XYZ file of C-alpha atoms in Angstrom:
670
model
C 194.062 -4.938 118.030
C 194.956 -4.918 121.594
C 194.120 -2.109 124.002
C 196.717 -0.826 126.809
C 195.914 0.781 130.523
C 199.255 -1.140 132.871
C 200.906 2.545 131.424
C 199.925 5.036 128.849
C 196.440 4.442 127.908
C 197.101 3.159 124.456
C 195.440 0.880 121.325
C 197.885 -1.269 118.648
C 197.056 -2.686 115.615
C 199.217 -4.824 113.382
C 200.703 -1.518 112.050
C 200.465 0.246 115.097
C 199.336 2.323 117.790
C 196.357 4.598 117.346
C 196.646 8.401 117.277
C 193.838 8.642 120.114
C 194.162 12.397 119.997
C 194.255 14.583 123.151
C 194.092 14.029 127.098
C 190.179 14.217 127.358
C 189.946 12.140 124.543
C 192.346 8.937 126.187
C 190.591 9.725 128.643
C 186.859 9.163 127.898
C 188.728 5.607 126.292
C 190.740 3.969 129.950
C 187.103 4.869 131.695
C 185.195 2.547 129.159
C 187.992 0.102 129.221
C 187.750 0.359 132.818
C 183.543 -0.215 132.602
C 184.724 -2.805 128.794
C 180.825 -4.406 127.613
C 178.934 -2.484 130.864
C 177.083 0.790 129.546
C 178.941 4.905 131.048
C 176.646 6.727 131.810
C 177.535 10.716 130.385
C 177.111 12.280 133.726
C 180.368 9.421 135.542
C 182.223 10.404 132.000
C 181.905 13.604 132.827
C 182.665 12.944 137.023
C 186.073 11.520 135.739
C 186.266 14.669 133.089
C 186.749 17.693 135.126
C 188.015 17.613 138.761
C 185.647 21.309 140.238
C 182.784 22.038 138.584
C 182.312 21.515 134.668
C 181.790 23.641 132.270
C 178.522 24.821 130.832
C 179.407 22.123 127.840
C 180.764 19.469 128.849
C 178.046 16.802 127.994
C 178.878 18.589 124.537
C 182.970 17.804 125.199
C 181.831 14.206 125.765
C 180.126 13.530 122.606
C 182.899 14.977 120.699
C 185.407 13.353 121.836
C 183.714 9.783 121.623
C 182.825 10.553 117.957
C 186.165 10.894 117.247
C 187.296 7.903 119.333
C 184.869 5.710 117.221
C 185.682 6.362 113.521
C 189.572 6.548 115.264
C 188.591 2.976 116.441
C 186.609 1.623 112.633
C 189.300 3.450 111.129
C 191.760 0.348 113.046
C 189.586 -1.988 112.194
C 187.544 -2.820 114.956
C 184.985 -4.406 113.373
C 187.112 -7.118 112.588
C 188.303 -7.898 116.137
C 183.922 -7.211 117.319
C 185.109 -4.368 118.418
C 181.817 -1.700 118.911
C 181.465 1.314 120.516
C 177.599 2.759 120.315
C 175.310 4.789 122.669
C 172.486 3.883 124.484
C 170.586 7.453 125.476
C 172.376 9.413 127.992
C 175.547 6.403 128.626
C 178.459 4.695 126.082
C 179.034 1.180 125.240
C 182.464 -0.293 124.887
C 181.885 -3.728 123.690
C 184.526 -6.246 123.082
C 186.285 -9.036 123.838
C 188.508 -8.570 127.243
C 191.286 -10.731 126.684
C 192.275 -7.600 123.913
C 192.835 -5.512 127.517
C 195.921 -6.378 128.899
C 195.043 -5.561 132.631
C 192.241 -8.301 131.675
C 195.304 -10.755 130.411
C 196.786 -8.880 134.159
C 193.984 -10.378 136.361
C 193.160 -13.582 134.688
C 197.745 -14.583 134.474
C 197.230 -13.845 138.389
C 194.070 -15.466 139.589
C 195.984 -18.735 137.853
C 198.566 -18.508 139.538
C 199.018 -20.346 143.368
C 202.547 -19.190 144.801
C 202.113 -21.527 148.480
C 200.533 -24.270 146.365
C 202.405 -24.581 143.161
C 205.656 -21.393 143.194
C 206.835 -23.293 140.294
C 203.935 -23.114 138.006
C 202.945 -19.571 139.807
C 207.009 -17.784 138.880
C 205.937 -18.117 134.974
C 202.615 -16.799 135.116
C 203.361 -13.812 137.706
C 206.140 -12.929 136.001
C 204.522 -12.935 132.224
C 201.501 -11.340 134.715
C 203.767 -8.377 136.077
C 205.430 -8.223 132.382
C 202.020 -6.415 130.701
C 202.542 -2.899 132.866
C 205.014 -0.888 130.755
C 204.540 2.251 133.322
C 202.228 3.362 135.616
C 198.954 2.343 135.282
C 196.827 5.254 133.381
C 199.021 7.345 132.235
C 197.807 9.856 129.868
C 194.893 10.118 131.675
C 193.663 13.772 133.021
C 195.208 14.454 136.714
C 191.296 13.872 138.866
C 190.390 12.517 142.042
C 188.564 10.004 139.946
C 191.317 8.226 137.322
C 193.563 8.431 140.670
C 191.743 6.401 143.010
C 191.344 3.736 139.685
C 194.989 3.750 138.437
C 195.853 3.122 142.386
C 193.660 0.218 142.830
C 195.477 -0.945 139.710
C 198.509 0.138 141.392
C 197.698 -2.039 143.885
C 197.228 -5.744 142.097
C 200.698 -5.024 140.567
C 202.078 -4.745 144.528
C 199.891 -7.647 145.402
C 201.374 -9.303 142.696
C 204.603 -8.581 143.195
C 203.657 -9.528 146.396
C 202.650 -13.056 145.366
C 206.132 -13.291 143.386
C 208.522 -12.623 146.087
C 205.858 -15.709 147.938
C 207.162 -18.376 145.841
C 210.559 -17.636 145.230
C 210.477 -17.944 149.088
C 209.072 -20.778 148.504
C 211.102 -22.395 146.029
C 214.071 -21.381 148.291
C 214.939 -18.780 145.980
C 214.796 -15.831 148.634
C 217.927 -13.882 146.884
C 215.018 -13.731 143.905
C 212.987 -13.163 146.968
C 214.809 -10.208 147.510
C 214.912 -8.221 144.397
C 211.518 -8.619 143.663
C 210.621 -7.318 147.490
C 213.228 -4.675 146.826
C 212.093 -2.551 144.417
C 208.297 -2.797 145.290
C 209.745 -1.367 148.397
C 212.331 1.791 147.029
C 209.148 2.882 145.740
C 206.707 2.271 147.893
C 208.210 3.214 151.398
C 205.185 3.523 153.657
C 203.538 0.038 152.324
C 204.812 -2.082 155.804
C 203.200 -5.501 154.685
C 205.118 -5.280 152.213
C 208.617 -3.160 154.150
C 208.687 -7.179 156.491
C 208.344 -9.054 153.724
C 211.077 -8.014 152.295
C 213.088 -7.745 156.077
C 212.277 -11.198 156.160
C 213.776 -11.623 153.017
C 216.765 -9.904 153.546
C 217.509 -12.236 156.416
C 217.234 -15.793 155.046
C 219.715 -14.412 152.778
C 222.450 -13.358 156.050
C 221.431 -10.147 155.270
C 220.084 -8.700 159.089
C 221.471 -5.699 158.964
C 220.351 -4.407 156.138
C 216.607 -6.112 156.796
C 216.286 -4.231 160.774
C 217.328 -0.728 158.685
C 214.557 -1.330 156.912
C 212.238 -1.401 159.709
C 214.915 2.091 161.334
C 214.421 3.547 158.283
C 210.205 2.545 157.573
C 209.450 3.168 161.869
C 211.189 6.777 160.865
C 209.227 7.759 157.512
C 205.855 6.327 159.682
C 206.649 8.525 162.471
C 207.086 11.976 160.405
C 204.363 11.533 157.826
C 201.366 9.650 158.377
C 202.400 9.910 162.924
C 202.572 6.523 163.831
C 204.100 3.839 165.379
C 204.897 0.477 162.711
C 202.266 -1.669 162.502
C 201.664 -5.508 164.027
C 202.647 -6.731 160.393
C 206.184 -4.743 160.846
C 206.689 -5.238 164.202
C 205.804 -8.774 164.146
C 209.060 -9.239 161.467
C 211.323 -7.277 163.391
C 210.939 -8.692 166.856
C 211.367 -12.627 164.228
C 214.455 -10.891 163.463
C 215.171 -10.009 167.401
C 214.610 -13.971 168.091
C 217.011 -16.031 165.783
C 219.847 -13.281 166.581
C 218.931 -14.287 169.732
C 219.043 -18.363 169.118
C 222.153 -18.279 167.431
C 221.306 -16.990 163.668
C 217.968 -18.985 162.964
C 215.650 -18.050 159.713
C 213.438 -15.936 160.520
C 210.284 -17.476 159.392
C 207.034 -15.652 157.486
C 204.152 -16.661 159.844
C 202.713 -18.951 157.046
C 204.351 -22.442 158.167
C 207.727 -24.645 157.226
C 206.001 -23.819 153.157
C 207.217 -20.325 153.211
C 210.203 -20.418 154.331
C 211.392 -24.495 152.203
C 214.422 -24.785 151.203
C 215.380 -22.188 152.948
C 219.734 -23.011 153.204
C 219.590 -19.542 155.166
C 223.606 -18.679 156.314
C 224.361 -17.800 160.503
C 224.562 -14.161 161.709
C 227.663 -13.346 160.583
C 227.842 -14.515 156.897
C 227.404 -11.400 154.934
C 226.202 -8.848 156.596
C 225.443 -5.539 155.368
C 229.628 -4.139 153.688
C 230.461 -7.408 153.634
C 230.841 -9.460 149.432
C 227.758 -7.921 147.563
C 226.955 -11.234 145.538
C 224.770 -9.389 143.610
C 225.277 -9.881 139.685
C 224.803 -7.038 137.546
C 221.066 -6.201 136.654
C 220.391 -7.976 134.325
C 220.930 -11.316 136.260
C 217.509 -10.523 137.418
C 219.266 -10.231 140.991
C 219.755 -6.831 142.383
C 222.466 -4.366 141.081
C 225.279 -3.097 143.402
C 224.140 0.694 142.554
C 221.458 1.008 145.207
C 221.159 -2.655 146.287
C 220.604 -3.494 149.742
C 224.566 -3.582 149.699
C 224.693 0.275 148.204
C 227.028 2.637 150.813
C 224.173 4.899 153.215
C 223.142 8.676 152.550
C 223.639 11.258 155.327
C 220.461 9.890 156.381
C 222.034 6.484 156.407
C 219.248 4.995 153.828
C 220.492 2.193 151.283
C 220.335 2.549 147.989
C 220.636 6.502 148.120
C 223.570 8.074 147.596
C 224.336 11.260 148.206
C 227.108 13.876 148.557
C 227.561 12.710 151.683
C 227.286 9.307 151.382
C 228.612 6.953 147.935
C 230.339 7.829 146.095
C 231.682 8.604 142.053
C 229.490 10.239 139.802
C 226.091 9.569 141.655
C 227.952 10.840 145.396
C 228.549 14.446 143.073
C 225.560 17.247 144.557
C 223.349 18.604 141.796
C 223.179 21.889 140.453
C 220.696 21.519 138.543
C 220.267 25.779 138.844
C 219.773 27.198 135.454
C 222.529 30.116 134.977
C 222.541 33.354 136.638
C 220.201 35.830 135.378
C 221.819 38.812 132.376
C 222.644 42.149 133.540
C 220.839 41.689 136.892
C 219.631 44.885 138.577
C 218.623 45.734 142.371
C 215.985 44.432 144.104
C 218.524 44.291 147.647
C 215.622 44.707 149.704
C 214.280 41.311 148.490
C 217.462 39.809 148.386
C 218.130 40.822 152.071
C 214.126 39.548 152.380
C 215.605 35.806 151.655
C 219.249 35.749 153.484
C 217.114 36.431 156.047
C 214.296 33.981 156.298
C 216.409 30.863 154.547
C 220.198 31.012 155.844
C 218.942 30.888 159.457
C 217.610 28.285 161.641
C 216.114 30.173 164.752
C 212.122 28.628 163.934
C 213.574 25.187 164.110
C 211.548 24.682 160.897
C 212.702 23.881 157.737
C 212.721 27.402 155.868
C 210.214 27.991 152.795
C 210.360 31.263 151.128
C 207.027 32.447 148.281
C 208.846 35.250 145.429
C 205.445 36.289 143.883
C 204.597 38.960 141.734
C 202.620 40.013 139.007
C 203.835 38.171 135.227
C 206.655 40.505 134.646
C 208.219 41.556 137.603
C 210.944 38.640 137.563
C 210.584 36.662 140.329
C 212.576 34.261 138.605
C 215.922 35.934 138.150
C 215.384 37.731 141.680
C 214.334 33.475 143.252
C 218.198 32.350 140.394
C 219.870 35.296 141.390
C 219.614 34.705 145.305
C 220.616 31.009 144.674
C 224.181 31.780 142.674
C 224.516 34.108 145.539
C 223.770 31.689 148.518
C 224.998 28.696 146.615
C 227.665 27.637 148.775
C 225.157 27.856 151.789
C 224.206 24.407 150.475
C 226.990 22.212 149.955
C 224.683 18.798 149.299
C 223.122 20.577 146.498
C 220.665 23.227 144.631
C 217.805 20.962 142.857
C 215.676 23.629 140.057
C 212.006 22.990 138.452
C 209.279 24.776 136.483
C 205.948 23.925 137.571
C 204.733 25.010 134.883
C 201.820 26.181 136.525
C 201.787 29.097 133.639
C 202.300 27.620 130.807
C 201.404 27.053 127.886
C 200.847 23.392 128.808
C 199.297 21.130 131.689
C 201.212 22.279 134.757
C 203.990 19.669 135.861
C 202.706 17.131 138.075
C 204.448 16.193 141.419
C 205.944 13.147 140.513
C 207.576 13.845 137.051
C 209.301 17.017 139.442
C 210.005 14.253 141.911
C 211.576 11.723 139.496
C 214.016 15.156 138.356
C 214.524 15.331 141.800
C 215.236 11.908 143.165
C 217.490 11.162 139.677
C 219.595 13.858 140.338
C 220.508 12.494 144.397
C 221.693 9.662 142.647
C 218.487 7.373 143.060
C 218.642 4.491 140.698
C 216.046 4.614 138.100
C 214.123 1.726 137.772
C 213.896 2.667 142.196
C 211.866 5.789 141.804
C 207.987 5.424 143.605
C 205.621 5.941 140.577
C 203.199 7.232 143.436
C 203.244 11.143 144.400
C 203.077 9.790 147.743
C 206.078 7.673 148.057
C 208.030 9.734 145.376
C 207.781 12.372 148.265
C 207.762 10.161 150.972
C 211.303 9.565 149.841
C 213.029 12.507 148.990
C 212.079 13.908 151.705
C 213.708 10.880 153.697
C 216.594 11.034 151.371
C 217.449 15.370 151.862
C 216.220 14.930 155.270
C 220.204 15.516 156.937
C 221.125 17.348 154.023
C 221.850 20.924 153.393
C 220.477 21.416 150.060
C 218.543 24.343 148.070
C 215.525 23.687 146.551
C 213.995 26.640 143.502
C 210.473 25.663 142.606
C 209.787 28.237 139.857
C 206.409 29.361 138.255
C 203.940 27.909 140.992
C 200.522 27.791 140.553
C 199.034 26.835 143.958
C 199.962 25.847 147.489
C 198.657 21.705 146.734
C 200.935 21.902 143.773
C 204.268 22.889 146.022
C 203.613 21.146 149.052
C 204.715 17.443 147.614
C 207.404 18.491 146.878
C 209.011 20.428 149.359
C 212.600 18.645 152.033
C 211.791 17.975 154.961
C 215.047 18.872 156.140
C 215.818 21.617 159.096
C 219.080 22.393 156.795
C 217.712 22.587 153.174
C 215.299 25.860 152.187
C 213.222 25.938 149.404
C 212.133 29.071 147.086
C 208.730 29.331 145.330
C 208.320 31.816 142.770
C 203.944 32.195 140.838
C 201.759 34.933 139.675
C 199.981 33.735 143.070
C 200.122 34.996 145.859
C 200.203 31.198 147.675
C 198.327 32.125 151.227
C 198.120 28.983 151.719
C 201.662 28.000 151.942
C 201.661 30.818 154.465
C 199.314 29.581 156.438
C 200.017 25.854 156.520
C 203.673 26.229 156.387
C 204.656 29.417 157.553
C 206.599 30.392 154.030
C 207.688 33.644 154.555
C 205.827 36.316 151.254
C 208.965 38.620 149.528
C 206.312 40.330 147.625
C 207.802 42.055 143.959
C 206.374 45.495 143.059
C 207.615 47.449 139.719
C 210.648 49.488 139.319
C 210.395 52.863 140.427
C 211.871 55.691 137.578
C 215.392 55.350 138.385
C 215.405 51.439 138.795
C 213.739 51.501 135.116
C 216.750 53.795 133.692
C 219.515 51.712 135.000
C 218.814 48.075 133.393
C 217.667 49.872 130.154
C 221.275 50.780 130.760
C 222.582 48.054 131.684
C 220.721 46.527 128.538
C 221.954 48.685 126.232
C 225.323 50.736 127.606
C 224.662 54.360 129.976
C 225.752 56.241 127.505
C 222.754 55.720 125.223
C 220.915 56.088 127.407
C 222.290 59.393 129.575
C 221.356 60.757 125.625
C 217.755 61.194 125.968
C 216.913 60.559 129.687
C 213.170 61.844 129.939
C 213.024 59.212 126.522
C 214.528 56.646 129.363
C 211.317 57.763 131.937
C 209.133 57.625 129.381
C 210.238 54.415 128.350
C 210.079 53.173 131.523
C 206.299 54.352 132.414
C 205.535 53.271 129.213
C 206.179 49.677 129.627
C 204.690 49.956 133.661
C 207.942 49.337 135.197
C 208.349 45.734 134.501
C 211.651 44.459 133.572
C 209.694 41.880 130.899
C 208.591 45.007 129.169
C 211.737 46.559 129.795
C 213.935 44.017 128.379
C 211.293 43.355 125.017
C 212.017 47.175 124.284
C 215.922 47.120 124.843
C 215.747 43.991 122.579
C 214.104 46.447 120.248
C 216.190 49.169 120.558
C 219.063 46.745 120.177
C 218.357 45.153 116.556
C 217.968 48.921 116.218
C 221.044 50.709 116.791
C 220.937 54.148 115.274
C 217.036 54.350 116.831
C 217.010 56.450 119.941
C 214.950 56.626 122.983
C 212.586 58.807 121.794
C 211.198 57.321 118.435
C 210.745 53.633 120.589
C 209.468 55.913 123.309
C 206.804 57.940 119.852
C 206.159 54.539 118.879
C 204.685 52.869 122.131
C 202.124 55.470 122.845
C 199.775 54.453 119.825
C 197.979 51.716 122.329
C 197.153 49.610 119.566
C 201.175 48.341 118.977
C 202.719 48.304 122.497
C 202.118 44.908 123.106
C 203.277 43.573 120.236
C 206.450 45.875 120.400
C 207.422 44.748 123.692
C 207.738 41.561 122.678
C 210.629 39.702 121.585
C 210.006 36.344 119.675
C 209.245 33.755 122.748
C 208.171 36.371 125.487
C 206.733 38.990 125.272
C 204.221 40.989 128.117
C 201.144 40.089 125.939
C 202.120 36.338 125.782
C 202.592 36.795 130.169
C 199.342 38.130 130.425
C 197.301 35.663 128.498
C 198.440 33.200 130.074
C 198.391 34.528 133.494
C 194.433 35.473 132.316
C 194.216 31.306 130.578
C 194.286 30.560 134.237
C 190.808 32.403 135.615
C 187.274 32.083 135.765
C 185.151 32.913 133.427
C 183.341 35.606 135.494
C 186.637 36.504 136.823
C 187.842 37.769 133.177
C 184.702 38.653 132.266
C 185.220 41.062 135.267
C 188.365 42.243 133.776
C 187.751 43.058 130.768
C 185.151 44.942 132.668
C 188.119 46.391 134.932
C 190.221 47.796 131.301
C 187.325 50.758 130.065
C 187.543 52.644 133.495
C 188.760 55.591 132.419
C 192.068 55.938 134.195
C 192.840 52.935 136.088
C 191.525 53.790 139.506
C 188.068 51.722 140.963
C 186.602 50.571 143.630
C 183.864 47.560 144.376
C 181.440 49.969 144.017
C 183.053 51.230 140.191
C 183.880 47.850 139.583
C 180.656 46.681 139.585
C 179.155 49.148 137.678
C 181.054 48.159 135.284
C 180.920 44.983 135.378
C 177.254 45.427 135.303
C 177.211 42.922 138.766
C 174.223 44.266 141.087
C 175.912 41.234 144.675
C 179.067 43.486 145.999
C 179.808 40.416 147.622
C 180.029 38.269 144.071
C 182.424 41.700 143.324
C 184.219 42.486 146.444
C 185.300 38.211 145.779
C 186.085 38.533 142.430
C 188.671 41.464 142.471
C 190.268 39.882 146.137
C 191.330 36.916 143.594
C 192.585 39.011 140.662
C 194.515 40.733 142.977
C 195.379 38.054 144.327
C 196.591 37.004 141.011
C 198.179 40.699 140.459
C 196.013 41.598 137.218
C 195.050 43.708 140.085
C 196.466 45.755 142.255
C 194.741 46.821 146.522
C 196.258 50.741 147.258
C 194.874 50.693 150.268
C 191.123 49.016 151.408
C 188.675 48.714 148.669
C 190.783 51.291 146.267
C 191.926 49.603 143.682
C 194.519 49.977 140.052
C 194.888 47.674 137.519
C 198.041 48.421 134.879
C 197.700 50.214 131.709
C 200.078 47.413 130.003
C 197.471 44.558 131.558
C 194.097 47.649 130.565
C 195.310 46.865 126.686
C 195.766 43.554 126.893
C 192.500 43.107 128.132
C 190.931 45.710 126.782
C 191.471 44.517 123.367
C 189.155 41.202 124.100
C 192.449 39.081 124.709
C 191.634 38.383 128.076
C 188.268 36.684 127.601
C 187.140 33.902 127.563
C 186.570 32.038 124.410
C 189.557 33.813 122.635
C 192.269 32.043 121.061
C 194.972 30.601 123.543
C 192.269 31.467 126.615
C 190.196 28.654 126.896
C 187.099 29.877 129.738
C 187.992 28.900 133.675
C 186.159 26.628 135.845
C 183.855 28.507 137.521
C 186.419 28.654 140.905
C 188.563 31.097 140.290
C 191.258 28.558 139.078
C 192.607 26.049 136.995
C 192.228 24.702 132.932
C 189.380 25.159 131.785
C 187.456 21.897 130.100
C 187.761 20.985 126.873
């Protein structure tokens, strides 16, 4: 039985990999593996599993996961390997031989390696150690700060081993091998100055002086843009060494560790094999830097190596990415919002990268507006259009920034093996690659400003459109985003949409019924499209017949659904992101007779005696567009939202409705 932490959390036996269950259960195992043969307090497990305030039943949740893990390990034959998961009061202990954990074996191999004193022995030891990695450490655990810190610590150990392996090859005079190893790590960690300095020296020793100097200037620019600092002593020292060596006639730069570090140099002069000259790299299989994206790769518009794009490079990777989904079918109206996006995203008067947030209630057509505008103005962004669904209000977890950035970097021509594993490094590389390009980024279905910020390009000629059910006030405050609000359709616009879906003649037969359908659908395009789908499937029905069916409030939400889409499903995802208290308040507001209320009425309906608590909760519901603040202390709740919440579907604990965290956002504890 073997336990894996250096990549996806996994337990493997002779008959295959054990099924570990949901994310939090794998996270419990991960924390126990981080502290093997040590009692881990229940409170520490709770701190790791929930980023914010845990739910009231957190202890029960953890106890259930431990119980299932114990059974899973037993079924896999844990006892035969001396493995036992035991309870000690309010703590747990995973007792096992530590050599069964890949992170432990990694540490043992690295400790035995002596890259300077015995480089020939160190190379196979370090290669074996690095071969244990199967991806980013602790993949599959919850995205809490505690696990992020633990993963970062493991990644630091990996990078230390990479640097040691490069030093061992350098001590053997194998500078090409050293440069190859450092290159991939430097692309993934462009702000790690010691790593870049080592790469610069390795490149110089192979005669690639211009590449070495370019890495310095590229890193200096990133440090200034990302951190507002100048290069440190190690990076500046490597740069000065290379300049002095070139001035002295192309002698090899030293590493600062004495002659042993540069042993077996065999370095060529300054004029031999500089960037743009002959590429001596072989195929990727021999361990050298492949031609695509390697030290001699073509430069993109930002001048960085290894990043082909619309303005640099050639072949398929040089094609500008076109990731937009197809234009929305039968798109009508929204001229004012489209004009607002045009004004915000196609002018350069502010000297900033333009950003707009299209916000509105579920089903109002935010994605359609953003995608329609993107297609209309695609020609203004010749270097490409990127699109990503952030899944902020989807059935599962929201999309992590690393996943989206990986897709973007691959679309921009970055080789898969050179995509950084950390969100910070990937974000920095993304901004660097697009800094001088005319690129459009569409980020759909965002849950929070924090989810969006790592995905924003930094170039003045890059524009970003974000859609969300939340107003994303944070982006407005910190990134000067222009808010573009979407409201429901009026009677004429709604009837026009029905006409576009069903045919103008069918709607013209009964304009009064068409107007009633718009009212029964609250003017929401999603609901109107679902109603049109019902009528399309029943060509003999008149509009009045569907209107009569929709008057039955018990059937309305069901009728306004079509397979995998519908207003009830959309509202469910909005309510699932509420805290338990806010969801209960929404259910209380649903009992309002006419959907109009103020803070006092809301407090009475919910049974609250704290005016501030009520006002704060109403503000959060308004921010999520579940209620609408028409004027100061005048709120309305739409009929469809009332029906959804009144049926109990908005209450915590209902199927598909996990209770939210108490801070008013986020996925509930499981």
